[in-house]
C-alpha positions in Angstrom: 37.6 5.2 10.6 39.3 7.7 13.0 38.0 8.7 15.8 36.0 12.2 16.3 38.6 13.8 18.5 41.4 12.5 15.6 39.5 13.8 13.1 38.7 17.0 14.3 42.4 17.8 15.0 43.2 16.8 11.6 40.7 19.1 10.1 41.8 21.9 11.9 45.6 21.2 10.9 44.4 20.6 7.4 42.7 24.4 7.3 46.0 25.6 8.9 48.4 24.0 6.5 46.6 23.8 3.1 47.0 27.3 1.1 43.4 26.7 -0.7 40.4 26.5 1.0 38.8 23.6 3.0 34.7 23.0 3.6 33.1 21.1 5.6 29.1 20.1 6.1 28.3 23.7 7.7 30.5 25.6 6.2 29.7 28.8 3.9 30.4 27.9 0.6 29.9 24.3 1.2 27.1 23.0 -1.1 28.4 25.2 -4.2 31.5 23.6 -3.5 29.9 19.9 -3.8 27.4 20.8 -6.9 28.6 19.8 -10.0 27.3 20.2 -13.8 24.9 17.1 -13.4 22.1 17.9 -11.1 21.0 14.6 -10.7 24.4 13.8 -8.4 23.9 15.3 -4.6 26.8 13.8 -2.3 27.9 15.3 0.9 31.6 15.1 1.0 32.9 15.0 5.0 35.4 17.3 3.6 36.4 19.5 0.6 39.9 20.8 -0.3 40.0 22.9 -2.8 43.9 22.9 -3.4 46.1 25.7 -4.9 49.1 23.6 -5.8 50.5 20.5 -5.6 52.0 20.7 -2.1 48.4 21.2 -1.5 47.9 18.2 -2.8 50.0 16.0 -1.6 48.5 17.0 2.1 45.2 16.4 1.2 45.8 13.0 -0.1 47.8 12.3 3.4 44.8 13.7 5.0 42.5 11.3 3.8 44.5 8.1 4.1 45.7 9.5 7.5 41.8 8.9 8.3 40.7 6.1 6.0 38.3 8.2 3.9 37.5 7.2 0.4 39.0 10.0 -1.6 37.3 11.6 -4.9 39.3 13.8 -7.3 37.7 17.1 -8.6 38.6 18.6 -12.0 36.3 19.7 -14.2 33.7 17.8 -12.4 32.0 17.3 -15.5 32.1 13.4 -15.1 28.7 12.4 -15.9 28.3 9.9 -13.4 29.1 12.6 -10.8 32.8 10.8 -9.7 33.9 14.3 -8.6 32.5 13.6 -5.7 31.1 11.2 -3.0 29.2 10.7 0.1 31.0 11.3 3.9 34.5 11.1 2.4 37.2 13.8 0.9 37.1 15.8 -2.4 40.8 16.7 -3.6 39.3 19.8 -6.1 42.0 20.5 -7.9 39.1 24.1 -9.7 42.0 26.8 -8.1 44.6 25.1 -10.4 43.7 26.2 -13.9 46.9 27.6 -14.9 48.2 27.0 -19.1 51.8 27.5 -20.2 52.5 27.5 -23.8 55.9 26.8 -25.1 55.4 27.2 -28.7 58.5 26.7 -29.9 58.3 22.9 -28.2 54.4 22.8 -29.9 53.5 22.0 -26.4 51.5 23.2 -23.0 51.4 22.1 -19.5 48.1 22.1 -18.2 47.2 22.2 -14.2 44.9 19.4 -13.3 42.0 21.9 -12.9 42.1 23.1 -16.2 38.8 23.3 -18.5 38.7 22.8 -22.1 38.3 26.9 -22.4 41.7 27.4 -20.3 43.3 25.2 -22.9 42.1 26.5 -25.9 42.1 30.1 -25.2 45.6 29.8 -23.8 47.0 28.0 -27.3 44.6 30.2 -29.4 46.8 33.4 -30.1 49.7 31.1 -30.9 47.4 29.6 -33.7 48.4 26.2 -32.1 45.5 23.4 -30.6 45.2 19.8 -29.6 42.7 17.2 -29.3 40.2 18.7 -27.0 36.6 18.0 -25.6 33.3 19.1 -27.2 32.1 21.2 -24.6 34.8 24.3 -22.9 33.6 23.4 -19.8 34.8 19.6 -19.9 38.3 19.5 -17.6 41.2 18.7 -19.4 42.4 16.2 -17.1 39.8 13.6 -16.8 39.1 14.4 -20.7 42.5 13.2 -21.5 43.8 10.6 -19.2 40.0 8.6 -20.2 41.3 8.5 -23.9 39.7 12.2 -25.4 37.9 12.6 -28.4 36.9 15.9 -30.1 36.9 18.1 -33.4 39.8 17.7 -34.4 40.5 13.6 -33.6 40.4 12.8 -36.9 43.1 15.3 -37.5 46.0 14.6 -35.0 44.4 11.5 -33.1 42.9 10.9 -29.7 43.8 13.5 -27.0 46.5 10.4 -25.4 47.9 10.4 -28.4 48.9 13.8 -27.7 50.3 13.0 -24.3 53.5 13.7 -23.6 53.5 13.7 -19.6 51.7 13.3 -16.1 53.0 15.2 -12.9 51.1 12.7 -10.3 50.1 12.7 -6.8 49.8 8.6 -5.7 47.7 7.1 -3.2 50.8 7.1 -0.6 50.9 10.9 -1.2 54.3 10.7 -3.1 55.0 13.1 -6.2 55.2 10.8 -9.5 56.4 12.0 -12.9 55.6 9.7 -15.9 56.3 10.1 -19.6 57.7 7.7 -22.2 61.1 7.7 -20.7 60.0 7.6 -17.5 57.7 5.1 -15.4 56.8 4.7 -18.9 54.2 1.3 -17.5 52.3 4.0 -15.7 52.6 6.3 -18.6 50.9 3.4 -20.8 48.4 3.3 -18.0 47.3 6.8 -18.1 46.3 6.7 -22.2 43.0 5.3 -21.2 43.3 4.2 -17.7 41.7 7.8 -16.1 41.9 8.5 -12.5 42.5 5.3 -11.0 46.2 5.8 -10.4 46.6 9.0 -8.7 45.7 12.8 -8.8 47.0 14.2 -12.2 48.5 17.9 -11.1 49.8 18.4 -14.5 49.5 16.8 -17.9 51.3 17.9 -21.0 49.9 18.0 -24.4 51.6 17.9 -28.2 50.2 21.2 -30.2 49.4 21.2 -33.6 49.5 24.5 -35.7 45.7 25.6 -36.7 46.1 29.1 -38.3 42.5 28.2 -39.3 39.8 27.0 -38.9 36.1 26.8 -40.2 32.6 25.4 -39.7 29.4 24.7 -41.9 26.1 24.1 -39.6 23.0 23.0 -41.3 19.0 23.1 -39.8 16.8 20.0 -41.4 13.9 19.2 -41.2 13.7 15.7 -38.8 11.8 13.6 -42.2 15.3 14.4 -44.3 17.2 13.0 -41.5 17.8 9.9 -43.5 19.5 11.6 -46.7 21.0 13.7 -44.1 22.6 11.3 -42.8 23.5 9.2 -45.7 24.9 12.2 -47.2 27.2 12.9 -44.0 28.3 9.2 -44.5 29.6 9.2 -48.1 30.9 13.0 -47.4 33.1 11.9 -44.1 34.0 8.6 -46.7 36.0 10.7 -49.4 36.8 13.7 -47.2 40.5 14.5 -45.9 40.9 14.1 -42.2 41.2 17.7 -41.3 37.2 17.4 -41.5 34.8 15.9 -39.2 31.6 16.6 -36.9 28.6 15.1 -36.5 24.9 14.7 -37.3 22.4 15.8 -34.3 19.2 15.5 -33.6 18.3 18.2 -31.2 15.1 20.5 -30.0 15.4 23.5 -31.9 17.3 26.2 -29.7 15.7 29.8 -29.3 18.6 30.9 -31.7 19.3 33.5 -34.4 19.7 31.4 -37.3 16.7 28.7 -36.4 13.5 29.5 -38.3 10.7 30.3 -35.6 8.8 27.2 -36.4 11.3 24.9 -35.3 11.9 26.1 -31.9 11.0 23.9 -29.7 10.6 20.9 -32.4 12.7 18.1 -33.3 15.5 19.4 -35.7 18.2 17.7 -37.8 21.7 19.1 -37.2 24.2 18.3 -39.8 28.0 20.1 -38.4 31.3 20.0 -40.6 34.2 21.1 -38.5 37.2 21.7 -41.0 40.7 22.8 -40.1 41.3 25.0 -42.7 39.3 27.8 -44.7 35.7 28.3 -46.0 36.9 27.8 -49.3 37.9 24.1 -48.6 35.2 23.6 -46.2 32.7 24.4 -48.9 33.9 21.7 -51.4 33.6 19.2 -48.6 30.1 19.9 -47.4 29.1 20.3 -50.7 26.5 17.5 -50.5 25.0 19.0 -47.4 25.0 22.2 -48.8 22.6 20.9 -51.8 20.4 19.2 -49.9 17.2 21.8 -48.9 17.5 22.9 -45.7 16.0 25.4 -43.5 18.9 27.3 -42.4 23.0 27.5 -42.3 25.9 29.4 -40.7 29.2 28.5 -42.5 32.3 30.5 -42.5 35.6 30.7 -40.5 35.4 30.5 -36.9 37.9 30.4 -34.1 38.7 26.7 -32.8 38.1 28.3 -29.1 34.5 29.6 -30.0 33.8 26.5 -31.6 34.4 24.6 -28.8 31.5 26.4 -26.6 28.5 25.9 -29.4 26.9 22.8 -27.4 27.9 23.6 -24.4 25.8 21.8 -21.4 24.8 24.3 -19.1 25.4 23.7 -15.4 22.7 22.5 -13.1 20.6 20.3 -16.0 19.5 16.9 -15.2 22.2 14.2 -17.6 22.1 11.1 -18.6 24.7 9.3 -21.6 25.4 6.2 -23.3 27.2 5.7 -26.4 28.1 2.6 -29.1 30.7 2.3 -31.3 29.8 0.6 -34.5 31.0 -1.7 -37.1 29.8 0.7 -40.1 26.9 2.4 -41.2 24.2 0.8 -43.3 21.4 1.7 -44.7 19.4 -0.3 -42.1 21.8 1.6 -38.9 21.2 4.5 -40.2 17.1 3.9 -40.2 16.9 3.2 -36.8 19.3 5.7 -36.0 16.6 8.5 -37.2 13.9 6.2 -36.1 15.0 6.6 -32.3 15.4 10.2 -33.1 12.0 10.7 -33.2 11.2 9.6 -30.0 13.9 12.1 -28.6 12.8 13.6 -25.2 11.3 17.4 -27.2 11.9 20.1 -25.5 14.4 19.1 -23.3 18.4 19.6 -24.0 19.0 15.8 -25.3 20.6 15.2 -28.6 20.7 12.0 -30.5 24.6 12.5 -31.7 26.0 10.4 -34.6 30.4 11.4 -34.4 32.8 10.0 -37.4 36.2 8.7 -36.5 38.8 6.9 -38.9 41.6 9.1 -40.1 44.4 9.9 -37.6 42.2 8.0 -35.0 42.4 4.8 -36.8 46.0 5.2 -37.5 47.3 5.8 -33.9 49.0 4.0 -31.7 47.6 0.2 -31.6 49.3 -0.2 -28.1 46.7 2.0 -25.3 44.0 1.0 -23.8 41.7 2.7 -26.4 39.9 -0.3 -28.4 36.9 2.2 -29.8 40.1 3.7 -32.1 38.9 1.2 -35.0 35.4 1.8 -34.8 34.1 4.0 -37.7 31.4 5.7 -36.1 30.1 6.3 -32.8 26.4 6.9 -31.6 25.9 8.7 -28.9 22.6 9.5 -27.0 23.2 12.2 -25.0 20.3 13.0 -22.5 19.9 16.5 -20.9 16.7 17.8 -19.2 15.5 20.0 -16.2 12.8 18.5 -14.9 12.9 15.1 -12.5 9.7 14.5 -13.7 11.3 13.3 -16.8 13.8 11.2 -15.1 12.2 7.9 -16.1 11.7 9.1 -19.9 14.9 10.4 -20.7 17.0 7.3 -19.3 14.6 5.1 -20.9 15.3 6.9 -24.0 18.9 6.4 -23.8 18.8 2.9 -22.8 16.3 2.2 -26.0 19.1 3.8 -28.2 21.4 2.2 -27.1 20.1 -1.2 -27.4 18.7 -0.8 -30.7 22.2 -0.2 -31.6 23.5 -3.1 -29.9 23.5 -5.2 -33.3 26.0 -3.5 -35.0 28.2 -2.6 -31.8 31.9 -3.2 -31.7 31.4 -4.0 -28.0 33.9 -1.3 -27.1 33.2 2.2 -26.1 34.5 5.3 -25.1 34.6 5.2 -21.1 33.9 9.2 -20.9 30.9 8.8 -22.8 29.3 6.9 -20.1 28.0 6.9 -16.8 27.9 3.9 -14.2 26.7 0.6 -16.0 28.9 -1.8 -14.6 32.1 -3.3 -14.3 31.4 -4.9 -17.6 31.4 -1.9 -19.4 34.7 -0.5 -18.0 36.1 -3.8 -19.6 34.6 -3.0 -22.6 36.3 0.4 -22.6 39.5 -0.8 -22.3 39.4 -4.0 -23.0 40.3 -7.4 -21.6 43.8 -7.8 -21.9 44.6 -3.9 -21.6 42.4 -4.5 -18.2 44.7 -7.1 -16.8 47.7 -5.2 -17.4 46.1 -2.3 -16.0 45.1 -3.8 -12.8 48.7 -4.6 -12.1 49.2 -1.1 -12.4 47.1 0.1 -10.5 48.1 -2.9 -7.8 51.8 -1.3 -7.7 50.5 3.1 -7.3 47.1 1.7 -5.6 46.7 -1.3 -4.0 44.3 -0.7 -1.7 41.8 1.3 -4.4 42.2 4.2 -3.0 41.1 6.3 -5.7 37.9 4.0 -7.0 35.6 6.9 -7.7 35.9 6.9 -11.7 35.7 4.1 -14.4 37.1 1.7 -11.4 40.2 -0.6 -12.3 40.4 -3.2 -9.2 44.4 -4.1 -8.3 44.9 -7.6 -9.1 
């Protein structure tokens, strides 16, 4: 580590010389600058810079390795395992650089680093244009992406990597890195799956798809019909095109509109059909939702951007995931599936989530390090809560999902799904020959691990 009089005069150059805004422990503004969504994560970076541009960037990386400190990278910050940021060393937050250009003619968008899912899709919106993007608006885009991205419309036009076109990167030496497929295409492999671990991603640009419309059905249970629920979601997603998807949820009924008094505050089934295209379509396919009873439905055409916000995680709840990909979905999955439902944490903001893949997902590229693309289904425990009383409940919870599940796991999972549970599981989510090639990667634009705060790829 440098010492304090080093240090000091390269935090005061680093305030003189950065266009954003640098905090330090002290500083006004310094613990809403460290805060992120999940409020069980409370670091104390030695310093924040929240960068305006890249040049920005590229001095705040040379800070850091000028002093040794372990350097986190800030985007949307809505990593669940709270990689955003870390204890006494530097936050590169790339928040200030949010900005979206459309080129519609290309059916394509360059994205700043510190983009959300909302910047995206509002930006694409009036050009009736969209890409893969993340189930919540406040999810970055660049994290989203660059760990593999799955959303609505996956099953439509594939993962969000397969709707990469290019990375404008900031490397560990603090050098200014382009990669596409014509160019460092090794590290452009890397970044379809790979995340954070090679550099600071100032830019990513994404394939558009035109989506003149778009259109929902959301259906209220009651939890015992979970099991035809389900079962009818299953043969529905089995004969439906792929411009439909969604996902069964079991959730506490929200204080909303359109949810009967006496389930608020219960356990509720969920049943959601996203559909790019009409209501009249969308009808036809949720048909066999639509005739089971149910307590209550909104269907009808909605934009893609509203979508995006319905299950928003509010900021500052407690948050803890896990997910499995499976094999299929039997009868017998699909039991204990609703069987750990009912011992959802209720009321808290947790949701047993059940997400179809197949269609464009399956037939994507074989080649990135994305081996969940052949599994079926994915479950996905998603714990959310306010109270730390519940800590030990809600992880347990997850945990119990998630090994119930285990028997009809495909061993691989979707790395942005998860929190911290091991170097096995980053394996998993890549898999083991996609992690060799990516540790030599990551040897060549990191070798000394620089940037290890995310779903950590060691340099080999």
């Amino acid at each position: 580590m440098a010492s304090p009089s080093k240090a000091g005069a390269a935090l005061a150059a680093l305030r003189e010389e950065l266009s954003g805004e640098v905090f330090a422990p002290g500083d006004a503004g310094y613990d809403d600058a460290r805060t992120v969504f999940n409020a069980m994560i409370d670091r104390r970076p030695a310093v924040i810079a929240q960068c305006a541009d890249e040049d920005d960037v590229v001095r705040a990386v040379r800070f850091g390795r000028e002093l040794d400190l372990n350097i986190a990278v800030r985007g949307g910050g809505h990593s669940v395992a709270g990689t955003a940021v870390n204890d006494a060393g530097l936050v590169v937050d790339l928040r200030r650089m949010h900005g979206v250009t459309v080129h519609p003619g290309a059916e394509a968008v360059r994205v700043e680093g510190g983009a959300t899912m909302s910047h995206l899709d509002r930006a694409t919106q009036p050009y009736a244009l969209a890409t893969t993007g993340g189930r919540a608006s406040t999810t970055g885009v660049g994290g989203f992406v660059l760990g593999g991205g799955t959303g609505w419309l996956d099953r439509w036009c594939g993962f969000a990597v397969d709707n990469l076109l290019g990375v404008e990167l900031v490397t560990a030496d603090g050098t200014r890195t382009h990669a596409s497929a014509d160019e460092n295409p090794e590290l452009f492999w890397a970044l379809h799956g790979g995340g954070g671990n090679f550099g600071v991603a100032t830019a990513l640009t994404l394939k558009l798809h035109e989506l003149p419309e778009f259109a929902i059905a959301l259906l209220l249970y009651l939890p015992e019909r979970g099991p035809e629920v389900v079962r009818a979601y299953r043969e529905l997603i089995a004969h439906a095109p792929t411009e439909a998807s969604g996902a069964v949820l079991y959730v506490t009924g929200p204080p909303e509109e359109f949810v009967p008094p006496s389930l608020v505050g219960r356990l509720a089934c969920l049943a959601l059909v996203t559909y790019v295209g009409g209501e009249r379509d969308l009808r036809k396919v949720a048909e066999p939702l639509l005739a089971l009873p149910h307590e209550a439905e909104v269907v009808g055409a909605m934009p893609y951007a509203d979508v995006q916000c319905m299950i928003d995680d509010p900021p500052g709840q407690r948050n803890y995931w896990s997910a499995e990909y499976v094999t299929g979905l039997p009868d017998e999955l699909v039991d204990v599936f609703c069987a750990d439902a009912e011992t959802l944490p209720v009321p808290t903001g947790s949701q047993q989530i059940l997400l179809p893949q197949g269609g464009a997902i399956a037939d994507g590229p074989a080649e990135y390090p994305v081996p969940y693309r052949d599994a079926p289904w994915a479950v996905h425990p998603f714990g959310i809560w306010s109270d730390p009383a519940d800590d030990e409940r809600c992880v347990r919870w997850v945990r119990g999902v998630r090994a119930h599940t285990g028997p009809w796991a495909t061993g691989a999972v979707y790395l942005n799904f998860i929190g911290d549970e091991g170097a096995d599981r980053v394996t998993a989510g890549l898999g083991p020959e996609n992690t060799a090639r990516l540790a030599a990667v990551k040897r060549r634009y990191d070798p000394d691990n620089v940037f290890r705060f995310n779903h950590n790829i060691r340099p080999a």
